[in-house]
Short mmCIF file of C-alpha atoms and ligand atoms in Angstrom, two decimals:
data_model
loop_
_atom_site.label_atom_id
_atom_site.label_comp_id
_atom_site.label_asym_id
_atom_site.label_seq_id
_atom_site.Cartn_x
_atom_site.Cartn_y
_atom_site.Cartn_z
CA UNK A 1 61.80 112.10 113.65
CA UNK A 2 58.13 112.96 113.99
CA UNK A 3 57.95 113.64 110.27
CA UNK A 4 59.39 110.24 109.44
CA UNK A 5 56.76 108.52 111.55
CA UNK A 6 54.05 110.48 109.86
CA UNK A 7 55.33 109.35 106.49
CA UNK A 8 55.54 105.75 107.67
CA UNK A 9 51.99 105.71 108.97
CA UNK A 10 50.83 107.21 105.70
CA UNK A 11 52.64 104.46 103.84
CA UNK A 12 51.03 101.90 106.13
CA UNK A 13 47.67 103.10 104.85
CA UNK A 14 48.61 102.34 101.25
CA UNK A 15 48.03 98.55 101.47
CA UNK A 16 44.64 99.32 103.00
CA UNK A 17 43.83 101.55 100.06
CA UNK A 18 45.17 99.10 97.52
CA UNK A 19 43.14 96.26 99.00
CA UNK A 20 40.18 97.98 97.39
CA UNK A 21 41.72 97.24 93.99
CA UNK A 22 41.56 93.92 92.24
CA UNK A 23 37.79 93.42 92.17
CA UNK A 24 37.23 90.90 89.38
CA UNK A 25 34.44 92.95 87.78
CA UNK A 26 36.39 96.21 87.76
CA UNK A 27 40.11 95.59 87.68
CA UNK A 28 42.82 95.49 85.08
CA UNK A 29 44.65 93.31 87.61
CA UNK A 30 42.00 90.60 87.14
CA UNK A 31 41.99 90.28 83.35
CA UNK A 32 38.96 88.51 81.91
CA UNK A 33 39.73 87.96 78.26
CA UNK A 34 42.30 87.78 75.45
CA UNK A 35 42.83 91.55 75.20
CA UNK A 36 43.03 92.12 78.95
CA UNK A 37 45.42 89.17 79.25
CA UNK A 38 47.82 90.60 76.70
CA UNK A 39 47.72 94.03 78.28
CA UNK A 40 48.19 92.51 81.75
CA UNK A 41 51.19 90.45 80.59
CA UNK A 42 52.82 93.54 79.10
CA UNK A 43 52.23 95.42 82.35
CA UNK A 44 53.81 92.59 84.36
CA UNK A 45 56.78 92.31 82.00
CA UNK A 46 57.54 96.03 82.01
CA UNK A 47 57.06 96.24 85.78
CA UNK A 48 59.43 93.30 86.32
CA UNK A 49 62.10 94.90 84.14
CA UNK A 50 61.72 98.18 86.02
CA UNK A 51 61.90 96.45 89.40
CA UNK A 52 65.07 94.56 88.43
CA UNK A 53 66.71 97.79 87.21
CA UNK A 54 65.73 99.70 90.35
CA UNK A 55 66.88 96.84 92.59
CA UNK A 56 70.28 96.49 90.90
CA UNK A 57 70.90 100.24 90.94
CA UNK A 58 69.80 100.46 94.59
CA UNK A 59 72.12 97.63 95.62
CA UNK A 60 75.11 99.23 93.87
CA UNK A 61 74.17 102.62 95.32
CA UNK A 62 74.05 101.40 98.89
CA UNK A 63 77.16 99.28 98.44
CA UNK A 64 79.08 102.35 97.28
CA UNK A 65 77.73 104.47 100.14
CA UNK A 66 78.81 101.94 102.73
CA UNK A 67 82.04 100.79 101.13
CA UNK A 68 83.43 104.26 100.46
CA UNK A 69 82.18 106.23 103.45
CA UNK A 70 84.66 108.74 104.77
CA UNK A 71 84.99 107.24 108.25
CA UNK A 72 86.10 104.00 106.66
CA UNK A 73 88.52 104.98 103.96
CA UNK A 74 89.82 108.10 105.62
CA UNK A 75 89.56 111.85 105.05
CA UNK A 76 91.89 112.29 102.07
CA UNK A 77 91.64 109.01 100.16
CA UNK A 78 90.20 109.18 96.68
CA UNK A 79 88.89 105.78 95.49
CA UNK A 80 90.11 104.33 92.22
CA UNK A 81 88.49 106.27 89.35
CA UNK A 82 86.80 104.21 86.63
CA UNK A 83 85.69 106.70 83.98
CA UNK A 84 86.48 105.56 80.47
CA UNK A 85 86.65 101.92 81.60
CA UNK A 86 85.80 100.05 78.43
CA UNK A 87 84.26 97.00 80.09
CA UNK A 88 81.96 99.09 82.31
CA UNK A 89 80.98 101.46 79.50
CA UNK A 90 80.02 98.57 77.25
CA UNK A 91 78.18 96.76 80.03
CA UNK A 92 75.92 99.64 80.95
CA UNK A 93 75.22 100.44 77.35
CA UNK A 94 74.41 96.89 76.30
CA UNK A 95 72.20 95.98 79.26
CA UNK A 96 69.61 98.74 78.66
CA UNK A 97 69.59 97.92 74.94
CA UNK A 98 68.89 94.26 75.74
CA UNK A 99 66.15 95.23 78.20
CA UNK A 100 64.53 97.49 75.61
CA UNK A 101 64.63 94.70 73.03
CA UNK A 102 62.98 92.32 75.51
CA UNK A 103 60.29 94.94 76.08
CA UNK A 104 59.78 96.15 72.54
CA UNK A 105 59.25 92.81 70.80
CA UNK A 106 56.11 91.71 72.68
CA UNK A 107 54.82 95.31 72.78
CA UNK A 108 54.99 95.66 69.00
CA UNK A 109 53.55 92.18 68.38
CA UNK A 110 50.63 92.74 70.77
CA UNK A 111 49.96 96.29 69.61
CA UNK A 112 49.61 95.12 66.01
CA UNK A 113 47.50 92.11 67.02
CA UNK A 114 45.15 94.17 69.19
CA UNK A 115 44.72 96.81 66.47
CA UNK A 116 43.56 94.29 63.91
CA UNK A 117 39.91 95.08 63.34
CA UNK A 118 39.90 93.95 59.70
CA UNK A 119 37.20 91.26 60.24
CA UNK A 120 34.65 93.99 60.98
CA UNK A 121 35.27 95.70 57.64
CA UNK A 122 34.92 92.56 55.54
CA UNK A 123 32.33 92.65 52.79
CA UNK A 124 29.24 90.55 53.50
CA UNK A 125 30.30 90.20 57.11
CA UNK A 126 27.84 88.30 59.26
CA UNK A 127 27.35 88.69 62.99
CA UNK A 128 28.40 85.04 63.33
CA UNK A 129 31.85 85.82 61.88
CA UNK A 130 32.45 89.09 63.66
CA UNK A 131 29.88 90.74 65.87
CA UNK A 132 29.92 94.51 65.61
CA UNK A 133 28.46 96.84 68.23
CA UNK A 134 28.23 100.57 67.60
CA UNK A 135 28.87 102.52 70.78
CA UNK A 136 27.77 106.11 71.09
CA UNK A 137 28.80 108.11 74.15
CA UNK A 138 26.65 110.99 75.35
CA UNK A 139 26.61 113.32 78.36
CA UNK A 140 26.23 111.08 80.58
CA UNK A 141 24.91 107.87 79.08
CA UNK A 142 25.85 105.16 76.61
CA UNK A 143 24.06 103.82 73.58
CA UNK A 144 24.76 100.37 72.17
CA UNK A 145 23.53 99.63 68.67
CA UNK A 146 23.57 96.13 67.20
CA UNK A 147 23.54 96.89 63.47
CA UNK A 148 23.47 93.21 62.49
CA UNK A 149 20.26 92.69 64.41
CA UNK A 150 18.69 96.09 63.92
CA UNK A 151 18.13 97.15 67.49
CA UNK A 152 19.40 99.68 69.97
CA UNK A 153 19.86 99.49 73.71
CA UNK A 154 21.53 101.68 76.27
CA UNK A 155 23.34 101.75 79.59
CA UNK A 156 23.75 97.96 79.80
CA UNK A 157 25.88 96.28 77.19
CA UNK A 158 25.15 92.63 76.42
CA UNK A 159 27.98 90.68 74.76
CA UNK A 160 28.62 87.05 73.86
CA UNK A 161 31.48 85.25 75.64
CA UNK A 162 34.51 83.56 74.08
CA UNK A 163 34.52 85.46 70.81
CA UNK A 164 35.91 88.71 69.58
CA UNK A 165 33.38 91.50 69.87
CA UNK A 166 34.18 94.43 67.57
CA UNK A 167 33.31 97.93 68.69
CA UNK A 168 32.85 101.00 66.54
CA UNK A 169 32.82 104.00 68.81
CA UNK A 170 31.96 107.66 68.59
CA UNK A 171 30.60 110.49 70.66
CA UNK A 172 27.64 112.76 70.05
CA UNK A 173 28.75 115.75 72.15
CA UNK A 174 32.20 115.94 73.78
CA UNK A 175 35.07 113.51 74.00
CA UNK A 176 34.46 110.51 76.25
CA UNK A 177 36.40 107.28 76.68
CA UNK A 178 35.05 103.74 76.69
CA UNK A 179 36.65 101.54 79.31
CA UNK A 180 35.83 98.09 80.66
CA UNK A 181 38.83 97.59 82.97
CA UNK A 182 38.47 93.80 83.31
CA UNK A 183 38.16 93.25 79.57
CA UNK A 184 40.79 95.70 78.38
CA UNK A 185 40.86 99.09 76.85
CA UNK A 186 40.43 101.95 76.91
CA UNK A 187 39.55 103.84 73.74
CA UNK A 188 38.41 107.42 73.18
CA UNK A 189 35.06 108.20 71.63
CA UNK A 190 35.38 111.23 69.36
CA UNK A 191 32.88 113.47 67.66
CA UNK A 192 34.61 113.64 64.29
CA UNK A 193 35.73 110.08 63.64
CA UNK A 194 34.94 106.49 64.54
CA UNK A 195 37.40 104.50 66.59
CA UNK A 196 37.42 100.73 66.40
CA UNK A 197 38.77 97.94 68.55
CA UNK A 198 37.80 94.55 69.83
CA UNK A 199 37.45 92.89 73.22
CA UNK A 200 36.83 89.36 74.36
CA UNK A 201 35.04 88.11 77.45
CA UNK A 202 36.22 84.75 78.74
CA UNK A 203 33.20 82.68 79.83
CA UNK A 204 34.80 81.07 82.87
CA UNK A 205 36.27 84.27 84.24
CA UNK A 206 33.12 86.23 83.45
CA UNK A 207 31.22 83.81 85.63
CA UNK A 208 33.71 84.22 88.46
CA UNK A 209 33.42 87.98 88.22
CA UNK A 210 29.68 87.86 88.83
CA UNK A 211 26.86 88.77 86.54
CA UNK A 212 28.25 92.08 85.36
CA UNK A 213 31.48 93.81 84.52
CA UNK A 214 31.69 97.50 85.24
CA UNK A 215 32.28 99.97 82.43
CA UNK A 216 33.48 103.52 82.88
CA UNK A 217 33.90 106.78 81.06
CA UNK A 218 37.63 107.44 81.29
CA UNK A 219 37.83 110.96 79.89
CA UNK A 220 36.88 113.99 81.98
CA UNK A 221 33.72 115.15 80.21
CA UNK A 222 31.71 117.26 82.66
CA UNK A 223 30.28 117.46 86.18
CA UNK A 224 28.89 113.92 86.05
CA UNK A 225 31.91 112.30 84.38
CA UNK A 226 32.54 110.08 87.40
CA UNK A 227 28.91 108.94 87.27
CA UNK A 228 28.99 107.96 83.59
CA UNK A 229 29.06 104.23 84.28
CA UNK A 230 27.64 101.34 82.35
CA UNK A 231 27.29 97.63 82.98
CA UNK A 232 28.50 94.80 80.78
CA UNK A 233 26.72 91.48 80.84
CA UNK A 234 28.54 88.64 79.06
CA UNK A 235 26.28 85.79 77.93
CA UNK A 236 27.23 82.36 76.57
CA UNK A 237 26.76 82.32 72.81
CA UNK A 238 23.47 80.37 72.95
CA UNK A 239 21.93 82.70 75.51
CA UNK A 240 23.18 85.69 73.56
CA UNK A 241 21.37 84.40 70.47
CA UNK A 242 18.20 83.98 72.51
CA UNK A 243 18.54 87.51 73.80
CA UNK A 244 18.93 88.95 70.29
CA UNK A 245 15.80 87.04 69.29
CA UNK A 246 13.87 88.42 72.25
CA UNK A 247 15.05 91.93 71.36
CA UNK A 248 14.07 91.52 67.71
CA UNK A 249 10.63 90.22 68.64
CA UNK A 250 10.22 92.80 71.36
CA UNK A 251 6.61 93.53 72.10
CA UNK A 252 5.49 95.37 75.16
CA UNK A 253 1.99 95.28 76.58
CA UNK A 254 1.05 97.08 79.73
CA UNK A 255 -1.54 95.28 81.83
CA UNK A 256 -2.03 96.52 85.38
CA UNK A 257 -3.97 99.71 86.03
CA UNK A 258 -1.13 101.65 87.61
CA UNK A 259 1.36 100.74 84.85
CA UNK A 260 -1.18 101.80 82.22
CA UNK A 261 -1.49 105.15 83.99
CA UNK A 262 2.27 105.38 83.90
CA UNK A 263 2.28 104.72 80.17
CA UNK A 264 -0.23 107.54 79.66
CA UNK A 265 1.87 109.89 81.78
CA UNK A 266 4.96 108.94 79.84
CA UNK A 267 3.26 110.16 76.66
CA UNK A 268 1.60 113.16 78.29
CA UNK A 269 4.80 114.48 79.82
CA UNK A 270 6.58 114.25 76.46
CA UNK A 271 9.13 111.67 77.63
CA UNK A 272 8.73 109.95 74.26
CA UNK A 273 10.19 112.88 72.36
CA UNK A 274 13.62 111.90 73.69
CA UNK A 275 13.29 108.33 75.01
CA UNK A 276 12.31 105.40 72.81
CA UNK A 277 10.61 102.44 74.50
CA UNK A 278 11.15 100.00 71.64
CA UNK A 279 14.55 98.53 70.74
CA UNK A 280 14.04 98.97 67.00
CA UNK A 281 14.21 102.74 67.27
CA UNK A 282 13.92 103.93 63.69
CA UNK A 283 14.81 107.56 64.40
CA UNK A 284 18.08 108.95 63.14
CA UNK A 285 20.92 108.99 65.61
CA UNK A 286 20.74 112.74 66.19
CA UNK A 287 17.11 112.35 67.26
CA UNK A 288 17.98 109.71 69.81
CA UNK A 289 18.83 112.24 72.49
CA UNK A 290 18.20 110.09 75.57
CA UNK A 291 18.73 106.47 76.64
CA UNK A 292 16.50 103.87 75.02
CA UNK A 293 14.25 102.52 77.77
CA UNK A 294 12.99 99.30 76.13
CA UNK A 295 14.83 97.16 78.68
CA UNK A 296 14.65 99.53 81.63
CA UNK A 297 12.89 96.88 83.75
CA UNK A 298 15.90 94.57 83.41
CA UNK A 299 18.57 97.03 84.39
CA UNK A 300 20.47 96.56 87.62
CA UNK A 301 21.19 100.27 87.92
CA UNK A 302 19.19 103.43 87.45
CA UNK A 303 21.03 106.37 85.88
CA UNK A 304 23.94 103.95 85.53
CA UNK A 305 24.98 104.29 89.16
CA UNK A 306 22.23 103.61 91.74
CA UNK A 307 20.65 100.24 92.47
CA UNK A 308 17.47 100.00 90.43
CA UNK A 309 15.07 99.74 93.36
CA UNK A 310 11.81 101.60 93.76
CA UNK A 311 13.17 104.25 96.10
CA UNK A 312 16.09 105.16 93.83
CA UNK A 313 14.06 105.11 90.63
CA UNK A 314 11.45 107.42 92.16
CA UNK A 315 14.13 109.75 93.50
CA UNK A 316 15.70 109.85 90.03
CA UNK A 317 12.37 110.62 88.35
CA UNK A 318 11.62 113.37 90.84
CA UNK A 319 14.91 115.22 90.69
CA UNK A 320 17.38 113.84 88.14
CA UNK A 321 19.77 116.76 88.50
CA UNK A 322 20.35 116.03 92.18
CA UNK A 323 21.60 112.56 91.27
CA UNK A 324 23.47 113.24 88.05
CA UNK A 325 24.27 116.95 87.79
CA UNK A 326 24.33 118.33 84.26
CA UNK A 327 22.15 115.65 82.68
CA UNK A 328 19.57 116.76 80.14
CA UNK A 329 16.43 116.09 82.18
CA UNK A 330 16.23 119.70 83.32
CA UNK A 331 14.62 122.88 82.03
CA UNK A 332 11.27 121.72 80.69
CA UNK A 333 11.46 118.58 82.81
CA UNK A 334 8.13 118.33 84.66
CA UNK A 335 7.62 118.41 88.43
CA UNK A 336 6.20 114.99 89.26
CA UNK A 337 3.96 114.16 92.22
CA UNK A 338 4.39 111.07 94.37
CA UNK A 339 1.43 109.38 92.67
CA UNK A 340 2.85 110.16 89.25
CA UNK A 341 6.29 108.73 90.01
CA UNK A 342 4.56 105.63 91.43
CA UNK A 343 2.73 105.12 88.14
CA UNK A 344 5.82 105.83 86.04
CA UNK A 345 7.85 103.43 88.17
CA UNK A 346 5.26 100.70 87.63
CA UNK A 347 5.28 101.29 83.85
CA UNK A 348 9.06 101.52 83.46
CA UNK A 349 9.68 98.43 85.59
CA UNK A 350 7.55 96.44 83.13
CA UNK A 351 9.74 97.31 80.12
CA UNK A 352 11.63 94.11 79.39
CA UNK A 353 12.89 92.14 76.43
CA UNK A 354 11.47 88.93 77.88
CA UNK A 355 8.03 90.45 78.24
CA UNK A 356 5.65 87.66 77.15
CU1 CUA B 1 31.97 110.88 79.66
CU2 CUA B 1 33.65 111.21 81.25
#
């Protein structure tokens, strides 16, 4: 008896737990675009079919238990046996076949539709016809390259709303997986081949979800796998165009004294050998070993996970490994004083696409 109550109280906790699900910026249950819609509909359809099957079987099961219990029909009565009954045999063969047909038709149609990335391979493709973003996953950060516009950014993905955005994805170290739950997915990033797929971001639902969608690494990749987050900011097509312009014309000038000190430090401490501070990073991919910082001042998160406020940014600069274990800012990474992190903070906060 005690055990049963324990189980019940545990079950009572489930709704509490589940109430944490369904956040519009992070949930497959709140789809925010064509791809997510299709995947959601398939989930609902297959769940409904399963529920109906379970319900029907449960009803028959309990009916039989009650109807044929020993105290009711007597010790020695054997109920009428039905094996080999043609009607029953046909019924329970045909019903599952019908259910599978109902399930398989939309699954095949949607699978083929969602795998169609042919527009991104068209000759003379323009960004206006099919925008392509190259995604590169790294331990534990994300790079987003816009080949049509010739710039690179990282950690925060900017996409236009209401159009198909085509992704070409790979990894530079181990296998990761690119997942934006609200928009659909997910897809592995491999080291030896490119994967492609597309997503769409509905403008109305993007707005309802807030300024950002959350993106995740969905493949166990190392000690900071759970911290390998990124943000997705959908922009209406006009604003997206403006943003690409700002990124193409990116020009950073440091004015205040402290920020200028920070800039000096940034060079002195060799940060530049891994981090670029301009979006048109001309180095080969293999040389881009750390997140591009050109838009660091605009990011909502530092290290992909903590709010980008002064306290967190300074803590990150001082001891990156304590925040994201296993990241590459170790070994020769310098010990920074309070004054130095102040200056670096001031400099990094000024790095923005909309900078003058
Ligand atoms: Cu990258 Cu998990």
